[in-house]
XYZ file of C-alpha atoms in Angstrom:
716
model
C -39.514 -34.099 22.120
C -41.857 -37.099 21.983
C -42.482 -37.340 25.700
C -42.932 -33.602 26.112
C -45.420 -33.731 23.258
C -47.250 -36.449 25.159
C -47.276 -34.251 28.254
C -49.021 -31.516 26.337
C -51.612 -33.971 25.007
C -52.388 -35.040 28.553
C -52.790 -31.444 29.625
C -49.792 -31.213 31.918
C -49.353 -27.495 32.315
C -47.237 -27.202 35.441
C -43.986 -28.747 36.523
C -45.646 -30.731 39.327
C -48.180 -32.204 36.908
C -45.397 -33.213 34.537
C -43.611 -35.045 37.318
C -46.850 -36.707 38.411
C -47.687 -37.917 34.907
C -44.301 -39.537 34.329
C -43.504 -40.463 37.942
C -40.095 -38.919 37.410
C -37.812 -39.512 40.386
C -34.410 -39.347 38.729
C -32.478 -37.746 35.914
C -30.720 -40.199 33.649
C -27.543 -39.613 31.661
C -26.971 -42.657 29.467
C -26.810 -45.659 31.752
C -25.305 -43.686 34.629
C -27.690 -42.278 37.190
C -26.375 -38.980 38.502
C -29.610 -37.447 39.678
C -29.427 -38.270 43.377
C -26.146 -36.537 44.102
C -26.893 -33.545 41.900
C -30.403 -33.204 43.263
C -29.135 -33.302 46.830
C -26.337 -30.839 46.097
C -28.736 -28.519 44.283
C -31.260 -28.570 47.097
C -28.534 -28.008 49.702
C -26.992 -25.099 47.800
C -30.078 -23.445 46.293
C -32.692 -24.236 48.948
C -35.380 -25.918 46.827
C -35.997 -29.184 44.967
C -35.018 -28.914 41.269
C -37.177 -31.829 40.254
C -40.319 -29.713 40.083
C -38.762 -27.670 37.271
C -37.439 -30.544 35.165
C -39.242 -29.608 31.896
C -37.264 -26.366 31.737
C -34.131 -28.446 31.133
C -35.645 -29.522 27.806
C -36.686 -26.031 26.780
C -40.278 -26.060 28.015
C -41.088 -22.877 29.988
C -42.693 -23.263 33.372
C -45.129 -20.614 34.653
C -43.199 -17.541 33.432
C -39.892 -16.228 32.171
C -38.567 -15.214 35.585
C -39.120 -18.691 37.026
C -37.771 -20.504 33.975
C -34.667 -18.381 33.573
C -34.150 -18.244 37.320
C -34.135 -22.028 37.559
C -31.675 -22.361 34.666
C -29.402 -19.845 36.370
C -29.522 -21.886 39.572
C -28.615 -25.033 37.607
C -25.641 -23.232 36.062
C -24.560 -21.945 39.453
C -24.755 -25.439 40.939
C -22.714 -26.919 38.089
C -20.104 -24.176 38.569
C -19.989 -24.793 42.318
C -19.598 -28.540 41.862
C -16.910 -28.112 39.214
C -14.966 -25.902 41.587
C -15.476 -27.971 44.731
C -15.639 -31.544 43.490
C -13.095 -31.447 40.667
C -10.579 -28.720 41.477
C -11.026 -29.210 45.211
C -10.401 -32.934 44.865
C -7.283 -32.458 42.729
C -6.025 -29.876 45.211
C -6.451 -32.358 48.078
C -4.757 -35.187 46.170
C -1.843 -32.970 45.092
C -1.313 -31.758 48.648
C -1.391 -35.330 49.910
C 1.375 -36.266 47.464
C 3.445 -33.199 48.327
C 3.247 -31.683 44.830
C 1.984 -28.366 43.479
C -1.122 -28.157 41.319
C -1.212 -26.013 38.168
C -4.202 -25.429 35.889
C -5.234 -23.189 33.052
C -8.608 -21.497 32.666
C -11.821 -23.526 32.763
C -14.228 -21.067 31.123
C -15.958 -21.030 28.706
C -15.516 -24.798 28.259
C -17.644 -25.279 31.365
C -20.433 -23.279 32.948
C -18.194 -21.743 35.511
C -16.477 -18.760 37.046
C -13.245 -18.346 35.079
C -11.335 -17.221 38.176
C -12.845 -19.024 41.169
C -11.126 -22.353 40.531
C -7.771 -20.593 40.958
C -8.556 -20.515 44.668
C -7.817 -24.255 44.539
C -4.769 -24.018 42.269
C -1.201 -23.447 43.483
C 0.110 -22.176 40.149
C -2.530 -20.383 38.055
C -1.731 -20.493 34.350
C -2.877 -18.584 31.289
C -2.001 -18.899 27.617
C -0.897 -16.438 24.944
C -0.198 -17.020 21.271
C 2.277 -15.599 18.795
C 0.860 -13.991 15.626
C -2.290 -16.085 15.895
C -5.199 -13.721 16.642
C -7.798 -16.418 15.927
C -6.324 -18.594 18.673
C -4.995 -16.069 21.192
C -6.429 -16.302 24.701
C -6.661 -12.813 26.259
C -9.505 -13.861 28.575
C -7.569 -16.912 29.718
C -4.624 -14.674 30.514
C -6.681 -12.265 32.593
C -8.571 -15.104 34.282
C -5.257 -16.512 35.511
C -3.657 -13.170 36.383
C -6.663 -11.614 38.096
C -7.590 -14.923 39.717
C -4.060 -15.234 41.090
C -4.193 -11.700 42.437
C -7.529 -11.988 44.233
C -6.669 -15.407 45.682
C -3.151 -14.460 46.751
C -1.168 -16.740 44.422
C 2.239 -15.196 43.757
C 3.390 -17.242 40.745
C 1.340 -16.725 37.593
C 2.393 -18.906 34.680
C 1.634 -18.727 30.983
C 1.852 -21.134 28.111
C 3.959 -18.846 25.961
C 4.432 -18.232 22.228
C 2.017 -20.861 20.957
C 1.208 -20.232 17.307
C -0.513 -21.778 14.337
C 1.156 -22.343 10.956
C 4.711 -21.751 12.104
C 6.895 -19.727 9.754
C 10.223 -20.897 11.255
C 11.337 -17.265 11.382
C 11.007 -16.876 15.167
C 13.970 -15.691 17.204
C 14.375 -13.958 20.575
C 14.477 -10.498 19.017
C 11.056 -10.763 17.391
C 9.268 -12.394 20.328
C 10.709 -10.177 23.085
C 8.009 -7.500 22.938
C 5.307 -10.155 23.274
C 7.028 -11.640 26.321
C 7.391 -8.161 27.818
C 3.751 -7.273 27.252
C 2.658 -10.345 29.147
C 5.173 -9.682 31.916
C 3.589 -6.236 32.216
C 0.157 -7.841 32.234
C 1.075 -9.826 35.341
C 2.749 -13.044 34.205
C 5.940 -13.946 36.081
C 6.771 -17.425 34.828
C 6.813 -18.634 31.205
C 6.233 -22.163 30.016
C 7.569 -22.289 26.464
C 5.314 -23.851 23.867
C 6.736 -26.001 22.760
C 9.889 -27.926 23.790
C 9.704 -31.033 21.624
C 11.879 -34.117 21.982
C 13.559 -34.942 18.670
C 14.764 -38.571 18.725
C 16.790 -38.173 15.523
C 20.333 -36.844 15.572
C 20.453 -36.366 11.792
C 17.118 -34.616 11.098
C 16.745 -30.905 11.696
C 14.532 -29.187 12.757
C 13.169 -32.694 13.289
C 10.086 -33.154 15.422
C 7.690 -30.238 15.780
C 4.118 -30.187 17.022
C 3.066 -30.208 13.385
C 2.290 -26.545 12.623
C 1.638 -25.552 16.228
C 4.037 -23.830 18.586
C 7.383 -22.083 18.730
C 10.373 -24.272 17.792
C 12.232 -24.267 21.100
C 14.578 -27.239 21.259
C 18.157 -28.337 20.549
C 17.723 -28.314 16.765
C 16.716 -24.664 16.583
C 19.437 -22.785 14.668
C 19.973 -20.261 17.474
C 19.818 -22.810 20.304
C 23.553 -22.504 21.155
C 22.997 -18.766 21.733
C 19.609 -19.109 23.502
C 21.001 -18.643 27.013
C 21.303 -14.893 26.374
C 17.525 -14.846 25.929
C 16.671 -17.245 28.749
C 18.933 -15.238 31.079
C 16.760 -12.237 30.250
C 13.605 -14.215 30.956
C 14.777 -15.493 34.326
C 16.021 -12.044 35.424
C 12.607 -10.589 34.607
C 10.833 -13.412 36.376
C 13.042 -13.106 39.452
C 12.096 -9.446 39.925
C 8.442 -9.913 38.978
C 8.027 -12.607 41.623
C 9.044 -10.181 44.402
C 6.483 -8.316 46.465
C 2.866 -8.033 45.394
C 1.168 -6.325 42.441
C 0.020 -2.751 43.004
C -3.506 -2.574 41.601
C -5.830 0.378 42.126
C -9.071 -0.780 40.530
C -11.309 -3.796 41.112
C -13.834 -4.389 38.306
C -16.857 -6.548 39.099
C -17.423 -9.348 36.576
C -21.148 -9.676 37.151
C -22.874 -12.908 38.084
C -23.969 -14.565 34.843
C -22.386 -17.832 33.633
C -19.992 -18.551 32.047
C -18.231 -15.772 33.911
C -14.932 -14.351 32.703
C -12.427 -11.673 33.563
C -13.252 -8.439 31.754
C -11.183 -7.313 28.783
C -10.360 -3.596 28.512
C -12.849 -2.828 25.739
C -15.635 -4.105 27.988
C -14.925 -1.154 30.314
C -14.871 1.616 27.695
C -18.625 2.437 27.805
C -18.539 2.758 31.601
C -15.294 4.769 31.881
C -15.079 6.973 28.779
C -13.329 9.783 30.657
C -10.522 7.475 31.666
C -10.007 5.845 28.258
C -10.193 9.072 26.293
C -12.002 10.145 23.136
C -9.872 8.134 20.720
C -10.447 4.838 22.530
C -14.178 5.518 22.855
C -14.512 6.203 19.130
C -12.429 3.124 18.313
C -14.664 0.901 20.420
C -17.794 2.353 18.843
C -16.431 1.585 15.361
C -15.496 -1.920 16.473
C -19.002 -2.625 17.748
C -20.456 -1.295 14.484
C -18.041 -3.584 12.624
C -16.897 -0.728 10.442
C -13.906 -1.056 8.150
C -12.357 -4.135 6.643
C -14.523 -7.048 7.809
C -11.732 -9.638 7.688
C -7.954 -9.770 7.755
C -5.523 -12.340 6.484
C -1.988 -12.111 7.900
C 1.044 -13.831 6.448
C 0.272 -17.188 8.035
C -2.935 -17.344 6.025
C -5.422 -17.520 8.891
C -8.410 -15.346 8.036
C -10.113 -13.682 10.991
C -12.608 -10.953 11.818
C -11.076 -7.496 11.753
C -12.640 -6.454 15.052
C -11.599 -9.524 16.998
C -10.161 -8.616 20.384
C -6.437 -7.929 20.074
C -4.545 -7.877 23.369
C -1.746 -5.923 21.685
C -4.093 -2.971 21.247
C -4.226 -2.404 25.007
C -0.668 -2.108 26.390
C -1.844 0.405 29.020
C -5.650 0.280 28.878
C -6.500 2.382 31.948
C -3.754 4.896 31.119
C -1.684 4.738 34.266
C -3.874 2.537 36.457
C -3.936 -1.251 36.828
C -7.111 -3.266 37.367
C -8.170 -6.741 38.433
C -11.460 -8.394 37.595
C -13.403 -9.063 40.775
C -15.691 -12.088 40.846
C -18.676 -12.558 43.193
C -16.620 -14.838 45.432
C -14.095 -12.070 46.079
C -16.859 -9.482 46.481
C -19.076 -11.404 48.888
C -16.647 -13.649 50.770
C -13.181 -12.076 50.846
C -13.732 -8.306 50.969
C -13.626 -5.782 53.764
C -12.511 -2.145 53.963
C -9.330 -0.902 55.629
C -8.256 2.734 55.454
C -10.654 3.393 52.609
C -9.329 0.490 50.512
C -11.014 -2.773 49.632
C -8.901 -5.345 51.434
C -9.076 -9.049 50.617
C -8.225 -11.720 53.156
C -5.660 -12.953 50.597
C -3.694 -9.689 50.838
C -4.798 -7.754 47.740
C -5.937 -4.134 48.100
C -7.905 -1.813 45.817
C -8.831 1.863 46.020
C -11.903 1.659 43.840
C -14.657 -0.782 42.797
C -16.168 -0.439 39.324
C -19.449 -2.168 38.440
C -19.635 -1.827 34.617
C -22.778 -1.175 32.639
C -24.609 -4.062 31.005
C -23.009 -5.207 27.765
C -25.199 -5.080 24.669
C -24.266 -8.633 23.710
C -24.807 -9.876 27.289
C -28.064 -8.328 28.497
C -28.073 -10.287 31.758
C -24.634 -8.862 32.607
C -26.524 -5.909 34.069
C -28.119 -8.031 36.795
C -27.122 -8.021 40.451
C -28.272 -10.355 43.195
C -29.454 -8.900 46.457
C -26.411 -10.421 48.163
C -23.986 -8.848 45.692
C -25.676 -5.464 45.940
C -25.603 -5.670 49.733
C -21.853 -6.370 49.616
C -21.268 -3.457 47.243
C -23.230 -1.026 49.390
C -21.478 -2.301 52.532
C -18.078 -1.599 50.977
C -19.204 1.926 50.140
C -20.697 2.441 53.599
C -17.425 1.367 55.220
C -15.311 3.836 53.292
C -14.492 2.805 49.748
C -15.556 4.429 46.460
C -17.863 2.534 44.108
C -18.603 3.466 40.491
C -21.866 1.845 39.419
C -24.839 2.280 37.140
C -27.562 1.896 39.772
C -30.065 0.567 37.215
C -28.642 -2.901 37.975
C -31.792 -4.098 39.747
C -32.567 -7.265 37.782
C -31.826 -10.498 39.633
C -30.959 -13.892 38.195
C -31.722 -16.619 40.722
C -35.190 -18.124 41.122
C -34.922 -17.525 44.868
C -34.071 -13.818 44.506
C -37.122 -11.807 43.474
C -35.297 -8.454 43.590
C -37.319 -7.000 46.480
C -34.298 -6.907 48.767
C -32.141 -5.418 46.022
C -34.547 -2.531 45.501
C -34.801 -1.964 49.257
C -31.011 -1.938 49.653
C -30.635 0.604 46.881
C -33.404 2.852 48.200
C -31.877 2.887 51.666
C -28.413 3.587 50.299
C -29.457 6.480 48.095
C -31.637 7.993 50.814
C -28.522 9.054 52.725
C -27.689 11.687 50.107
C -29.011 15.221 50.451
C -29.343 15.709 46.693
C -31.162 12.735 45.201
C -30.300 13.879 41.671
C -26.547 13.971 42.253
C -24.495 11.262 40.492
C -22.231 11.077 43.573
C -23.874 9.805 46.753
C -22.302 9.946 50.191
C -22.897 6.568 51.824
C -21.506 6.164 55.310
C -17.750 6.716 55.130
C -17.554 6.178 51.370
C -19.364 7.185 48.221
C -21.311 5.756 45.326
C -20.780 7.315 41.895
C -23.640 6.420 39.571
C -24.016 6.340 35.814
C -21.301 6.599 33.181
C -18.059 7.982 34.658
C -16.884 10.623 32.217
C -13.865 11.855 34.184
C -10.431 10.808 35.408
C -9.905 8.886 38.626
C -7.880 11.882 39.775
C -11.211 13.624 40.439
C -11.786 10.904 43.041
C -8.408 11.548 44.650
C -6.639 8.594 43.024
C -3.514 9.719 41.149
C -2.165 7.586 38.278
C 0.427 5.063 39.371
C 2.426 5.456 36.144
C 2.737 8.386 33.738
C 5.032 8.508 30.698
C 5.381 11.482 28.375
C 7.403 11.877 25.208
C 9.755 14.759 24.474
C 6.838 16.948 23.327
C 5.129 16.514 26.685
C 2.273 14.440 25.302
C 1.281 11.113 26.835
C 3.494 8.420 25.341
C 1.804 5.482 23.662
C 2.847 1.857 23.046
C 4.150 1.399 26.582
C 3.287 -1.550 28.803
C 4.114 -1.494 32.507
C 3.531 -3.118 35.859
C 4.280 -2.164 39.462
C 5.092 -4.503 42.348
C 5.893 -3.521 45.894
C 7.065 -5.102 49.124
C 8.440 -4.001 52.457
C 10.946 -1.262 51.649
C 10.903 -1.522 47.859
C 8.955 -0.741 44.691
C 9.614 -2.295 41.290
C 8.344 -0.858 38.004
C 8.771 -2.782 34.754
C 8.425 -0.705 31.579
C 8.311 -2.093 28.040
C 8.392 -0.265 24.708
C 5.961 -2.184 22.523
C 6.893 -0.269 19.375
C 9.829 -0.931 17.090
C 11.173 2.617 17.420
C 13.301 4.073 20.199
C 11.569 6.405 22.647
C 12.894 9.147 24.896
C 10.518 9.538 27.803
C 9.899 11.291 31.073
C 8.499 8.909 33.667
C 6.471 9.958 36.686
C 6.050 7.216 39.286
C 3.752 7.308 42.312
C 6.608 6.704 44.760
C 8.802 9.185 46.634
C 11.623 9.076 49.160
C 13.720 6.397 47.493
C 16.556 6.578 44.998
C 15.634 5.092 41.602
C 17.937 2.388 40.206
C 17.931 1.171 36.592
C 18.044 -2.616 36.258
C 18.653 -3.837 32.700
C 17.537 -7.463 32.402
C 19.154 -7.821 28.945
C 22.691 -7.103 30.178
C 22.246 -7.794 33.888
C 23.601 -4.358 34.820
C 22.320 -2.319 37.771
C 23.023 1.410 37.888
C 21.725 4.270 40.035
C 19.718 6.793 38.052
C 21.842 9.895 37.509
C 19.048 12.286 36.659
C 15.831 12.355 38.702
C 13.732 14.486 41.022
C 10.794 14.302 43.390
C 7.854 16.408 42.255
C 4.466 16.555 43.999
C 5.192 13.343 45.846
C 6.247 11.467 42.694
C 9.614 10.325 41.349
C 10.279 11.863 37.943
C 13.112 10.721 35.686
C 14.027 10.763 31.991
C 14.561 7.436 30.259
C 15.364 6.071 26.816
C 13.995 2.760 25.562
C 15.136 1.158 22.322
C 12.610 -0.398 19.968
C 11.141 -3.384 21.881
C 13.327 -2.243 24.786
C 12.522 -2.727 28.440
C 13.860 -1.652 31.812
C 13.169 -2.065 35.508
C 13.103 0.958 37.792
C 13.765 -0.284 41.324
C 13.315 2.028 44.307
C 14.686 0.572 47.539
C 17.409 2.823 48.997
C 16.510 5.928 50.964
C 17.051 9.028 48.857
C 19.312 11.843 49.981
C 17.626 15.041 48.878
C 14.869 15.499 46.340
C 16.825 15.788 43.126
C 19.925 14.419 41.428
C 21.354 15.684 38.155
C 24.887 14.466 37.552
C 24.643 12.667 34.249
C 22.367 10.737 31.929
C 20.130 7.746 32.615
C 21.223 6.007 29.419
C 24.480 5.405 27.589
C 25.443 7.866 24.879
C 28.321 6.863 22.621
C 30.580 8.442 20.037
C 31.814 6.518 17.005
C 35.609 6.583 16.766
C 36.194 3.898 14.147
C 34.253 2.028 11.458
C 35.395 -1.516 10.723
C 34.898 -2.050 7.024
C 36.688 -3.722 4.133
C 37.062 -7.467 3.619
C 35.576 -10.027 5.989
C 36.413 -13.728 5.998
C 33.236 -15.732 6.533
C 32.902 -19.471 7.233
C 29.634 -21.388 6.865
C 28.723 -24.913 7.970
C 28.843 -27.285 4.960
C 26.718 -29.867 6.788
C 23.893 -27.320 6.708
C 24.382 -26.594 3.023
C 26.899 -23.766 3.347
C 29.905 -23.404 1.004
C 33.111 -25.213 1.908
C 36.057 -23.126 3.057
C 36.178 -19.432 3.801
C 34.296 -16.934 1.682
C 35.541 -13.347 1.395
C 32.935 -10.609 1.648
C 34.401 -7.370 0.300
C 31.650 -5.612 2.233
C 28.954 -6.755 4.617
C 25.934 -8.081 2.770
C 22.624 -9.823 3.259
C 22.943 -13.576 2.763
C 19.496 -13.694 1.140
C 20.776 -11.408 -1.657
C 23.924 -13.409 -2.395
C 24.413 -14.927 -5.851
C 25.580 -18.246 -4.390
C 22.512 -20.340 -3.498
C 24.539 -22.103 -0.787
C 24.642 -18.729 1.014
C 21.320 -17.337 -0.155
C 19.354 -20.259 1.328
C 21.675 -20.855 4.276
C 20.293 -21.270 7.784
C 22.599 -21.688 10.746
C 25.727 -20.070 12.161
C 28.415 -18.322 10.129
C 31.695 -17.028 11.575
C 32.990 -13.591 10.539
C 36.708 -12.879 11.115
C 38.716 -9.691 10.812
C 41.630 -7.851 12.407
C 41.604 -4.197 13.328
C 43.958 -1.723 14.965
C 43.080 0.070 18.178
C 44.698 3.081 19.698
C 43.282 3.811 23.119
C 41.355 7.061 23.333
C 42.386 9.181 26.297
C 38.835 10.112 27.318
C 37.234 6.695 26.819
C 36.113 4.849 29.940
C 34.128 2.194 28.087
C 34.672 0.897 24.540
C 31.810 -0.727 22.676
C 31.457 -2.652 19.450
C 28.218 -1.750 17.702
C 27.171 -4.244 15.018
C 24.575 -2.013 13.383
C 21.913 -4.399 12.125
C 22.042 -8.148 12.829
C 19.800 -10.898 11.455
C 19.293 -12.421 13.885
C 21.738 -13.083 16.775
C 25.500 -12.621 17.186
C 28.175 -13.463 19.730
C 31.237 -11.187 19.719
C 34.764 -12.415 20.487
C 37.737 -10.064 20.749
C 41.146 -11.729 21.012
C 39.418 -15.022 21.818
C 37.388 -13.584 24.697
C 33.596 -13.723 24.488
C 32.196 -10.266 25.119
C 28.531 -11.245 24.935
C 25.654 -12.306 22.715
C 23.494 -9.673 21.019
C 19.866 -10.462 20.221
C 17.954 -7.202 20.604
C 18.539 -3.502 20.050
C 20.908 -1.839 20.534
C 23.258 -4.405 19.003
C 26.127 -3.045 21.052
C 28.489 -4.836 23.427
C 31.192 -3.701 25.845
C 34.573 -4.972 24.575
C 36.741 -3.060 27.059
C 37.874 -6.172 28.938
C 39.211 -7.864 25.787
C 40.546 -4.940 23.765
C 44.259 -4.247 23.635
C 46.477 -1.590 22.185
C 47.420 -2.274 18.576
C 46.264 -5.297 16.594
C 43.069 -7.093 17.671
C 41.431 -10.269 16.410
C 37.682 -9.955 15.922
C 35.365 -12.934 15.534
C 31.590 -12.631 15.261
C 29.374 -15.711 15.205
C 26.093 -14.825 13.493
C 23.026 -17.063 13.319
C 19.728 -16.681 11.475
C 16.512 -18.742 11.545
C 15.414 -21.888 9.703
C 13.177 -19.959 7.299
C 15.562 -19.435 4.364
C 16.799 -23.017 4.359
C 13.233 -24.350 4.349
C 12.179 -21.907 1.629
C 15.105 -23.080 -0.463
C 14.376 -26.736 0.266
C 10.766 -26.295 -0.827
C 12.186 -25.985 -4.371
C 13.923 -29.345 -4.143
C 12.817 -32.973 -4.115
C 12.686 -34.522 -0.651
C 15.867 -36.562 -1.112
C 17.923 -33.415 -1.813
C 16.635 -31.346 1.083
C 18.895 -30.439 3.973
C 16.088 -29.618 6.421
C 13.749 -32.330 7.617
C 10.667 -31.982 9.752
C 7.366 -33.693 10.486
C 5.712 -30.385 9.616
C 4.363 -30.477 6.036
C 6.399 -28.107 3.893
C 4.357 -24.957 3.296
C 7.224 -22.610 2.520
C 6.780 -22.472 -1.252
C 6.709 -18.963 -2.676
C 7.594 -17.210 0.570
C 10.147 -14.394 0.324
C 13.587 -14.916 1.794
C 14.392 -13.103 5.013
C 17.362 -10.842 5.681
C 20.210 -12.807 7.230
C 23.717 -12.294 8.517
C 25.769 -9.379 9.797
C 24.468 -6.294 8.013
C 26.392 -3.587 9.864
C 27.850 -1.082 9.775
C 30.250 -2.326 12.466
C 31.579 0.529 14.574
C 33.853 1.024 17.556
C 32.237 3.469 19.968
C 33.343 5.048 23.194
C 31.458 6.390 26.180
C 32.607 8.840 28.819
């Protein structure tokens, strides 16, 4: 401030005079001189000497707003280029030299950068999603990694998974499955659990945690001995989701301002109201007006703004279409047109380019450089369809005065016979201007995925993704609600027989009820609450319809197993010694004995039952009703499987015998009840021990144990 004040006293009114007065020939940062390299890089990349505009760096305008802001934009662009080339490029070179792969999470908005471009240098792009922590969740980081991986041709997309703040120690596979599935549908195909902590103590449980941060995922988790049922599910999903390439119809231009991020769904609502629908448009308008409850405070006590972006609100944002954010690097360096599609040199293809309207909170987001506009118009001229508000004629760089941009637009629009039409024919393609208040079907692009409920209305709360390779298509569908859904799916694939791959059980079955209709495969499906399923199409279909059964298992109850149960708890975890007789199944948290009420860990239920084989039964199941939270079923000493998500039903046919059968069910809950109980006790009397400060006082106990009813069911 002092030396700029002195400049003004001496009458220095232009950048050159400022430099002359102070004889400035370098920029200093502490004792380290970095000016020479940056100045040279800037001049090489931007085409002029930045030194003449030095006062702008301290907030002093030079000449006019266009010059001042243009210079600052060029500085940001140079920093972003150097970050990408000099840091990520260097690490990429060093990693390759050592024969190792390089993984990185998102860089923006920590740096002035393009949130996706650095993934061109990264072998394993990585995002981050949080569990029940809306103030810390990273939806932009997720889309940066996913969309960056797609445009740069990186097949594996990782995610730091299930991070959370103020852990409640109530997490188990059943209540985190839907979150995993939503991110699988988003484009993730490899999870990195946050957090696997080393616990050096053998006598302290849960032991070491990352204070209050992260999911407890280590050997001292109560359900750790049963965790393989969950991790088997994860690896089956990942194995399929790493095959082929993502099928993505829509490329959405990010704009050119810095920091530059992937675009979240709500950012697209004003530009594509016809696609999102009236309800979503009204919701977004209310959100921007900040109507309703201004803050929320969930159970973990973290207060946050009510209209904060919530990734869970957008399981299928474009209602049957998938999109990738498209940065300037992809637009201007990697894109060409083949058969009417935008084709990247990395292998990705898109049927449509959307250039969104300027955002009210980011006024410069409506600017386009002459180079970007030229690339957009070239794509349209060569055969693709572009949706764009053609008012984007502001330019950002000091070296781009906008003259070329205006000329490019005039020449492009001149090719249309009706200058007032919102759809312009440009070469082989077309430019659709203004707000697009229609469906993409009007442009000849059918939805990739359609799901309707039994009433015929569009089903909600479904997340999905589609991958394809030579000779196969894979759809992953997830029910994000807690209630079962019966659906009719319509998939944009024909000529192949649909197969149903269940990643929970590992079973693969041909669909028994499907048809081809208007070039699409149509089939009914049932998904349990938080249920998921893969539809794989790889074998050539014989005919156009099959109807010889159901696509899901229907069962009939033939026996209810009730009466007394002998239950054994672990005394080392505070459970009662010896067997306890339950005259009927009951919730541990409601038991009169505090050793059971506050118990956390595994309990073993034992019972005998008689079985007389039913003549028409091909498969016999044991249905546990309700379980809190996981259970492994043994019949006559044979493990029949571990149940951790709905339906809590397992095939016991291989172990069942005529007459008397021994039933054992190992049931495990979470750490929550034990820690809630221990919060009432002095430290020396507590059974649980953790580095996490106890904050469980006053919390309600959670349902625990085998709740039933337990039934024997048969299926034809």
